[in-house]
XYZ file of N, CA and C in Angstrom:
630
model
N 35.226 -20.399 79.231
C 35.446 -19.229 78.374
C 36.653 -18.631 78.732
N 37.470 -18.253 77.713
C 38.692 -17.532 77.937
C 38.481 -15.991 77.782
N 38.715 -15.099 78.727
C 38.669 -13.698 78.724
C 40.127 -13.114 78.500
N 40.442 -12.604 77.440
C 41.690 -12.012 77.085
C 41.471 -10.404 77.361
N 42.323 -9.856 78.080
C 42.225 -8.402 78.338
C 43.375 -7.591 77.711
N 43.032 -6.776 76.821
C 44.179 -5.947 76.139
C 44.313 -4.686 77.002
N 45.545 -4.443 77.663
C 45.783 -3.345 78.403
C 47.099 -2.836 77.922
N 47.625 -1.701 78.511
C 48.753 -1.073 77.965
C 49.450 -0.188 79.101
N 50.818 0.137 78.716
C 51.534 1.008 79.525
C 51.038 2.517 79.475
N 50.211 2.817 78.563
C 49.667 4.174 78.398
C 48.597 4.178 77.191
N 47.953 5.319 77.185
C 46.994 5.499 76.098
C 47.594 5.752 74.721
N 46.795 5.587 73.732
C 47.250 5.928 72.307
C 48.499 5.058 72.010
N 48.437 3.723 72.297
C 49.627 3.026 72.108
C 49.248 1.743 71.055
N 47.984 1.795 70.637
C 47.688 0.855 69.534
C 46.776 -0.339 70.027
N 46.113 -0.205 71.097
C 45.410 -1.419 71.668
C 44.284 -1.855 70.589
N 43.607 -0.897 70.042
C 42.435 -1.302 69.147
C 42.997 -1.970 67.928
N 44.067 -1.447 67.376
C 44.831 -1.985 66.153
C 45.183 -3.469 66.454
N 45.810 -3.609 67.561
C 46.435 -5.023 67.979
C 45.308 -5.962 68.292
N 44.157 -5.440 68.866
C 43.055 -6.205 69.136
C 42.452 -6.772 67.807
N 42.479 -5.947 66.821
C 41.930 -6.283 65.608
C 42.756 -7.435 64.952
N 44.035 -7.350 65.039
C 44.961 -8.424 64.602
C 44.789 -9.768 65.254
N 44.693 -9.660 66.569
C 44.468 -10.970 67.390
C 43.141 -11.550 67.087
N 42.090 -10.720 66.958
C 40.710 -11.151 66.697
C 40.728 -11.881 65.246
N 41.281 -11.268 64.311
C 41.199 -11.846 62.961
C 42.015 -13.199 62.753
N 43.041 -13.386 63.617
C 43.678 -14.587 63.629
C 42.808 -15.696 64.464
N 42.353 -15.183 65.637
C 41.614 -16.286 66.528
C 40.394 -16.528 65.970
N 39.695 -15.855 65.153
C 38.254 -16.099 64.704
C 38.431 -17.215 63.628
N 39.602 -17.447 63.061
C 39.694 -18.564 62.112
C 39.462 -19.977 62.765
N 39.647 -20.080 63.987
C 39.560 -21.363 64.706
C 38.648 -21.334 66.130
N 38.353 -20.121 66.348
C 37.586 -20.000 67.627
C 36.381 -19.059 67.460
N 35.328 -19.326 68.276
C 34.233 -18.203 68.382
C 34.672 -17.159 69.310
N 34.722 -15.953 68.682
C 35.281 -14.769 69.541
C 34.336 -13.569 69.508
N 34.347 -12.821 70.369
C 33.505 -11.574 70.537
C 34.435 -10.514 71.185
N 34.104 -9.313 70.924
C 34.820 -8.116 71.466
C 34.106 -7.339 72.312
N 34.729 -6.928 73.410
C 34.073 -5.916 74.477
C 34.881 -4.740 74.721
N 34.392 -3.640 74.596
C 35.001 -2.288 75.020
C 34.059 -1.827 76.069
N 34.198 -2.165 77.390
C 33.132 -1.757 78.382
C 32.949 -0.287 78.393
N 34.058 0.560 78.425
C 33.963 1.877 78.503
C 34.837 2.673 77.493
N 34.159 3.476 76.669
C 35.019 4.219 75.649
C 34.818 5.705 75.803
N 36.020 6.378 75.823
C 35.987 7.884 75.908
C 36.437 8.372 74.437
N 35.932 9.556 74.096
C 36.264 10.243 72.867
C 35.459 9.617 71.715
N 34.268 9.034 72.039
C 33.343 8.594 70.979
C 33.502 7.060 70.708
N 32.869 6.524 69.677
C 32.816 5.057 69.415
C 33.681 4.757 68.376
N 34.817 5.414 68.148
C 35.742 5.204 67.034
C 36.303 3.767 67.123
N 36.801 3.533 68.302
C 37.433 1.924 68.516
C 36.459 0.900 68.298
N 35.189 1.036 68.738
C 34.147 -0.076 68.486
C 33.856 -0.128 67.065
N 33.744 1.023 66.242
C 33.462 0.908 64.876
C 34.635 0.341 64.165
N 35.910 0.804 64.584
C 37.091 0.196 63.889
C 37.040 -1.368 63.950
N 36.771 -1.801 65.176
C 36.699 -3.370 65.328
C 35.607 -3.962 64.504
N 34.401 -3.376 64.497
C 33.326 -3.849 63.553
C 33.678 -3.884 62.147
N 34.313 -2.934 61.647
C 34.888 -2.828 60.280
C 35.838 -3.810 60.001
N 36.952 -3.790 60.824
C 38.078 -4.609 60.446
C 37.859 -6.161 60.714
N 36.964 -6.559 61.702
C 36.867 -8.060 62.031
C 35.519 -8.653 61.734
N 34.449 -7.865 61.649
C 33.117 -8.289 61.247
C 32.608 -9.331 62.373
N 32.967 -9.098 63.654
C 32.339 -9.827 64.728
C 31.493 -9.210 65.674
N 30.962 -10.026 66.473
C 29.925 -9.193 67.533
C 30.782 -8.483 68.645
N 30.214 -7.201 68.803
C 30.947 -6.279 69.786
C 29.934 -5.929 70.770
N 30.553 -5.526 72.022
C 29.732 -5.118 73.207
C 30.364 -3.898 73.750
N 29.458 -2.808 74.043
C 29.905 -1.652 74.694
C 28.962 -1.124 75.660
N 29.249 -0.880 76.756
C 28.254 -0.348 77.883
C 28.198 1.100 78.234
N 29.305 1.786 78.063
C 29.318 3.132 78.246
C 30.160 3.839 77.100
N 29.742 4.814 76.503
C 30.500 5.724 75.515
C 30.391 7.143 75.755
N 31.520 7.757 75.829
C 31.566 9.143 76.275
C 32.112 9.928 75.020
N 31.641 11.189 74.859
C 32.142 11.950 73.741
C 33.380 12.625 74.007
N 33.623 13.043 75.364
C 34.842 13.697 75.902
C 36.033 12.782 75.871
N 37.127 13.148 75.116
C 38.297 12.279 75.004
C 39.145 12.581 76.279
N 38.802 12.074 77.370
C 39.557 12.001 78.622
C 39.378 10.789 79.456
N 39.912 10.634 80.496
C 39.741 9.320 81.374
C 38.224 9.139 81.685
N 37.866 7.976 81.738
C 36.435 7.656 81.921
C 35.857 8.289 83.079
N 36.535 8.323 84.248
C 36.029 8.995 85.489
C 35.695 10.385 85.242
N 36.415 11.008 84.466
C 36.269 12.622 84.207
C 35.164 12.680 83.216
N 35.198 11.934 82.270
C 34.238 11.951 81.115
C 32.821 11.720 81.633
N 32.714 10.831 82.600
C 31.515 10.559 83.461
C 30.939 11.717 84.016
N 31.834 12.486 84.690
C 31.542 13.690 85.493
C 30.998 14.856 84.593
N 31.726 14.924 83.474
C 31.468 15.966 82.462
C 29.971 15.719 81.840
N 29.827 14.536 81.485
C 28.547 14.229 80.742
C 27.460 13.715 81.679
N 27.694 13.793 82.997
C 26.520 13.443 83.932
C 26.077 12.083 83.608
N 26.934 11.094 83.443
C 26.415 9.712 83.388
C 27.320 8.903 84.384
N 26.594 8.227 85.128
C 27.300 7.505 86.307
C 27.721 6.212 85.787
N 29.042 5.885 85.943
C 29.569 4.544 85.462
C 29.285 3.635 86.829
N 28.736 2.440 86.618
C 28.653 1.406 87.627
C 29.388 0.150 87.409
N 30.546 0.056 88.110
C 31.401 -1.206 87.812
C 30.647 -2.512 87.995
N 29.745 -2.631 88.856
C 28.996 -3.857 89.097
C 28.194 -4.130 87.766
N 27.645 -3.129 87.181
C 26.854 -3.391 86.007
C 27.781 -3.873 84.799
N 29.002 -3.329 84.610
C 29.911 -3.777 83.728
C 30.289 -5.166 83.903
N 30.622 -5.689 85.229
C 30.898 -6.996 85.519
C 29.833 -8.046 85.168
N 28.591 -7.556 85.482
C 27.369 -8.439 85.366
C 27.102 -8.674 83.864
N 27.375 -7.568 83.105
C 27.185 -7.736 81.581
C 28.064 -8.549 80.965
N 29.513 -8.431 81.428
C 30.503 -9.218 80.883
C 30.301 -10.668 81.138
N 29.827 -10.918 82.422
C 29.611 -12.270 82.754
C 28.542 -13.132 82.046
N 27.659 -12.290 81.444
C 26.413 -12.770 80.602
C 26.809 -13.122 79.193
N 28.014 -12.670 78.640
C 28.398 -12.810 77.385
C 28.876 -14.285 77.205
N 28.233 -15.037 76.172
C 28.412 -16.340 76.004
C 29.164 -16.775 74.725
N 30.454 -16.912 74.857
C 31.258 -17.063 73.586
C 32.509 -17.992 74.057
N 33.257 -18.539 73.175
C 34.453 -19.207 73.461
C 35.638 -18.378 73.890
N 35.783 -17.233 73.254
C 36.857 -16.320 73.773
C 36.154 -14.806 73.669
N 36.423 -14.183 74.676
C 35.994 -12.804 74.833
C 37.264 -11.929 74.928
N 37.491 -11.102 73.892
C 38.614 -10.126 73.952
C 38.145 -8.730 74.493
N 38.484 -8.441 75.688
C 38.131 -7.191 76.238
C 39.140 -6.207 76.091
N 38.833 -4.913 75.522
C 39.961 -3.968 75.490
C 39.687 -2.833 76.457
N 40.588 -2.531 77.397
C 40.553 -1.409 78.269
C 40.611 -0.080 77.715
N 40.187 1.069 78.419
C 40.365 2.345 78.169
C 41.632 2.866 78.882
N 42.428 3.683 77.914
C 43.653 4.225 78.513
C 44.654 3.109 78.806
N 45.336 3.370 79.888
C 46.409 2.493 80.268
C 45.926 1.515 81.500
N 46.915 0.913 82.078
C 46.621 -0.169 82.976
C 46.037 0.494 84.426
N 46.379 1.604 84.688
C 45.750 2.162 86.176
C 44.900 3.411 85.754
N 44.353 3.557 84.444
C 43.418 4.446 84.152
C 42.184 4.340 85.125
N 41.663 5.457 85.818
C 40.467 5.244 86.516
C 39.200 5.250 85.723
N 38.384 4.236 85.907
C 37.104 4.002 85.326
C 35.952 4.964 86.187
N 36.206 4.809 87.575
C 35.553 5.679 88.515
C 36.637 6.228 89.336
N 36.240 7.048 90.258
C 37.316 7.688 91.201
C 37.975 6.526 92.040
N 37.279 5.432 92.300
C 37.799 4.490 93.220
C 37.819 3.000 92.437
N 37.916 2.940 91.110
C 37.850 1.742 90.491
C 38.594 1.991 89.132
N 39.500 0.958 88.930
C 40.575 1.157 87.850
C 40.461 0.083 86.840
N 41.164 0.273 85.709
C 41.320 -0.880 84.680
C 41.707 -2.156 85.277
N 42.830 -2.104 86.147
C 43.324 -3.304 86.769
C 42.442 -3.939 87.693
N 41.472 -3.249 88.245
C 40.293 -3.844 89.136
C 39.486 -4.633 88.278
N 39.231 -4.161 86.980
C 38.357 -4.939 86.032
C 39.029 -6.186 85.638
N 40.228 -6.102 85.358
C 41.027 -7.314 84.996
C 40.776 -8.423 86.073
N 41.043 -7.966 87.295
C 41.134 -8.859 88.385
C 39.657 -9.391 88.465
N 38.696 -8.633 88.475
C 37.237 -9.162 88.927
C 36.540 -9.698 87.809
N 37.137 -9.808 86.660
C 36.450 -10.434 85.476
C 37.351 -11.836 85.209
N 38.287 -11.953 86.146
C 39.167 -13.235 85.895
C 39.678 -13.279 84.516
N 40.252 -12.169 83.886
C 40.704 -12.057 82.593
C 42.271 -12.348 82.588
N 42.702 -12.780 81.433
C 43.979 -12.889 81.212
C 44.609 -11.866 80.404
N 45.532 -10.821 81.162
C 45.865 -9.620 80.517
C 47.145 -9.881 79.587
N 46.980 -9.067 78.406
C 48.245 -8.917 77.605
C 48.613 -7.484 77.553
N 49.901 -7.192 77.787
C 50.460 -5.934 77.937
C 50.956 -5.343 76.706
N 50.416 -4.181 76.144
C 50.924 -3.523 74.876
C 51.847 -2.490 75.336
N 52.963 -2.545 74.808
C 53.978 -1.341 75.032
C 54.581 -0.951 73.783
N 55.321 0.232 73.925
C 56.074 0.720 72.719
C 57.449 0.283 72.752
N 58.414 0.613 71.807
C 59.866 0.339 71.762
C 60.661 1.464 71.817
N 60.116 2.584 71.921
C 60.902 3.891 71.795
C 61.676 4.120 73.210
N 62.420 5.117 73.220
C 63.185 5.621 74.370
C 62.217 5.731 75.581
N 62.480 4.979 76.601
C 61.499 5.105 77.731
C 60.764 3.877 77.902
N 60.835 2.992 76.974
C 60.049 1.683 76.899
C 60.406 0.859 78.161
N 61.670 0.786 78.521
C 62.165 -0.097 79.549
C 61.554 0.401 80.938
N 61.599 1.651 81.153
C 61.006 2.131 82.390
C 59.445 1.884 82.483
N 58.843 2.401 81.265
C 57.269 2.334 81.285
C 56.894 0.876 81.544
N 57.493 -0.146 80.769
C 57.118 -1.450 80.687
C 57.384 -2.149 82.065
N 58.543 -1.999 82.611
C 58.848 -2.607 83.880
C 58.105 -2.058 85.035
N 57.780 -0.820 85.003
C 56.886 -0.183 86.116
C 55.511 -0.826 86.055
N 55.045 -1.074 84.787
C 53.746 -1.711 84.600
C 53.767 -3.116 85.123
N 54.898 -3.913 84.656
C 54.985 -5.266 85.103
C 55.018 -5.393 86.586
N 55.809 -4.567 87.224
C 55.887 -4.616 88.745
C 54.591 -4.482 89.444
N 53.832 -3.502 88.923
C 52.511 -3.216 89.491
C 51.575 -4.386 89.288
N 51.620 -4.963 88.107
C 50.839 -6.045 87.804
C 51.241 -7.283 88.663
N 52.577 -7.422 88.996
C 52.833 -8.493 89.890
C 52.235 -8.289 91.236
N 52.337 -7.078 91.801
C 51.769 -6.660 92.996
C 50.360 -6.965 93.180
N 49.716 -6.688 92.035
C 48.203 -6.931 92.003
C 47.633 -8.386 91.514
N 48.700 -9.316 91.366
C 48.567 -10.574 90.999
C 47.753 -10.739 89.798
N 48.121 -9.911 88.777
C 47.401 -9.983 87.359
C 48.649 -9.981 86.417
N 49.592 -10.788 86.565
C 50.857 -10.906 85.752
C 50.362 -11.163 84.252
N 50.791 -10.357 83.181
C 50.353 -10.681 81.845
C 50.754 -12.019 81.336
N 49.975 -12.566 80.475
C 50.375 -13.863 79.873
C 51.519 -13.601 78.819
N 51.649 -12.272 78.383
C 52.764 -11.988 77.484
C 52.707 -10.482 77.056
N 53.698 -10.146 76.336
C 53.908 -8.627 75.909
C 53.811 -8.576 74.403
N 53.227 -7.491 73.925
C 53.378 -7.183 72.544
C 53.880 -5.767 72.446
N 54.946 -5.648 71.638
C 55.598 -4.348 71.357
C 54.938 -3.914 69.997
N 54.667 -2.587 70.094
C 54.059 -2.013 68.851
C 54.900 -0.777 68.439
N 54.853 -0.361 67.240
C 55.615 0.676 66.584
C 57.000 0.516 66.497
N 57.395 -0.681 66.420
C 58.709 -1.091 66.324
C 59.294 -0.543 64.864
N 60.445 0.209 64.806
C 60.960 0.637 63.589
C 62.404 0.079 63.319
N 62.979 -0.623 64.026
C 64.139 -1.233 63.823
C 65.489 -0.607 64.209
N 65.237 0.527 65.099
C 66.450 1.255 65.540
C 67.195 0.479 66.636
N 68.456 0.656 66.613
C 69.349 -0.261 67.402
C 68.935 -0.226 68.919
N 68.457 0.902 69.308
C 68.162 0.954 70.780
C 66.730 0.259 71.235
N 65.929 0.106 70.079
C 64.657 -0.652 70.199
C 64.884 -2.115 70.436
N 65.934 -2.613 69.793
C 66.238 -4.057 69.899
C 66.759 -4.238 71.355
N 67.422 -3.428 71.794
C 68.136 -3.505 73.234
C 66.843 -3.306 74.142
N 66.045 -2.415 74.002
C 64.895 -2.243 74.793
C 64.234 -3.595 74.994
N 63.864 -4.247 73.824
C 63.089 -5.528 73.952
C 63.835 -6.547 74.715
N 65.125 -6.586 74.370
C 65.917 -7.577 75.090
C 66.066 -7.420 76.585
N 66.227 -6.189 76.917
C 66.187 -5.849 78.304
C 65.076 -6.220 78.971
N 63.787 -5.855 78.353
C 62.502 -6.203 78.985
C 62.339 -7.666 79.091
N 62.722 -8.476 78.004
C 62.510 -9.780 77.906
C 63.308 -10.488 79.066
N 64.570 -10.136 79.213
C 65.473 -10.862 80.142
C 65.072 -10.412 81.554
N 64.650 -9.314 81.803
C 64.133 -8.905 83.251
C 62.796 -9.520 83.645
N 61.858 -9.516 82.658
C 60.515 -9.918 83.076
C 60.371 -11.584 82.992
N 61.161 -12.146 82.021
C 61.091 -13.557 81.738
C 59.648 -13.970 81.068
N 58.877 -12.892 80.693
C 57.603 -13.138 80.080
C 57.697 -13.381 78.540
N 56.661 -14.238 78.135
C 56.657 -14.403 76.712
C 56.497 -13.120 75.963
N 57.162 -12.967 74.759
C 56.962 -11.994 73.892
C 56.176 -12.502 72.775
N 54.824 -11.893 72.575
C 53.839 -12.409 71.863
C 53.915 -11.840 70.239
N 54.427 -10.669 70.281
C 54.451 -9.834 69.094
C 55.345 -8.766 69.009
N 56.057 -8.482 67.960
C 56.723 -7.225 67.761
C 56.296 -6.644 66.374
N 55.543 -5.639 66.321
C 54.964 -5.121 65.117
C 54.981 -3.536 64.987
N 54.664 -3.219 63.851
C 54.768 -1.700 63.630
C 53.434 -1.269 62.767
N 52.367 -0.828 63.580
C 51.185 -0.456 62.932
C 51.354 0.729 61.814
N 52.330 1.352 61.933
C 52.536 2.555 61.044
C 53.272 2.144 59.724
N 53.564 0.937 59.578
C 54.353 0.481 58.390
C 53.652 -0.806 57.805
N 52.975 -0.528 56.672
C 52.122 -1.681 56.186
C 52.881 -2.865 55.528
N 54.285 -2.529 55.422
C 55.164 -3.720 55.032
C 55.652 -4.559 56.151
N 55.425 -4.146 57.439
C 55.924 -4.943 58.407
C 55.047 -6.258 58.521
N 55.597 -7.288 59.024
C 55.017 -8.652 58.960
C 53.829 -8.660 59.873
N 53.879 -7.922 61.019
C 52.766 -7.823 61.860
C 52.482 -9.348 62.498
N 53.470 -9.892 62.847
C 53.346 -11.346 63.357
C 53.032 -11.397 64.862
N 51.832 -11.960 65.213
C 51.530 -12.183 66.562
C 51.344 -13.654 66.782
N 52.028 -14.200 67.697
C 52.001 -15.634 67.952
C 50.653 -16.127 68.806
N 49.672 -16.447 67.957
C 48.319 -16.784 68.519
C 48.455 -18.027 69.386
N 49.255 -19.080 68.928
C 49.425 -20.333 69.607
C 49.901 -20.041 71.029
N 50.883 -19.071 71.112
C 51.422 -18.754 72.467
C 50.350 -18.111 73.316
N 49.455 -17.248 72.807
C 48.431 -16.432 73.476
C 47.535 -17.559 74.160
N 47.057 -18.539 73.249
C 46.055 -19.537 73.729
C 46.755 -20.468 74.743
N 47.947 -20.822 74.548
C 48.804 -21.776 75.470
C 48.898 -21.091 76.824
N 49.274 -19.778 76.812
C 49.264 -19.059 78.076
C 48.046 -18.811 78.830
N 47.164 -18.529 78.053
C 45.724 -18.236 78.603
C 45.147 -19.450 79.267
N 45.448 -20.638 78.716
C 44.944 -21.836 79.209
C 45.662 -22.467 80.504
N 46.785 -21.759 80.841
C 47.432 -22.240 82.037
C 46.642 -21.591 83.318
N 46.676 -22.379 84.384
C 45.887 -21.925 85.564
C 46.615 -20.699 86.136
C-alpha cells in the first residue's frame, strides 16, 4: 500500500482542496481512501472530502476549537494517543491511503509529537503544499531543509494560489532550482478558470521509488 501524506508550510494553505483534486484523479485508476487523523475546528475538512470525492474517509480525533491539536486536546479534555493513531492507520486496507495533516509540517499533535513524526512513523510519502506569494522562497526552503534533516524529503511540491504575478514565477523557479524536487502542480484554488493541473503520474512514480 502507498501512503501519501499531504503536509504544508503553514495552515490554511489549501491542503484539503488539493487533497480532493489528487483523490478525484487517483480514484479513476486506483482504490483510494482518505484519512484526517486529527482535525481542529470541527469536521469541515472531512465533510468537504466526502462531498467532493465520495470515497471512504477516516478520522480519529475531531476538536471544535480551531487551534493546534495539542491545545485543542487540552481545552476539550480529550487526550490524543499517537500510538492509537498509528495502529488505526496500519489497519486501513486499501491500495492508496491519502493522509492529510493538521496545520503545517511541525504542528504539534501532542506536546511531544508532531506532524512530521506521524509522517515518519507511518512510512508515508509526503507532498509539500506551499504558496507562491512573497515569502514563499523562505517558507518553502525552511520546510525542505527541516524535512531533509528528518529524512522525510517530499516526493514533490505543489504550489497553490498562483495568480501569475512576475515574482511568483521567480519564486517557483528559485525553489525548483534550489531543491531539485519535482514540481507536481501549480494551481489556484481561488480561480475556477485555472487549469488546476496536478501531475498524477509523477506522484505515483515518485511514491513507488524506494
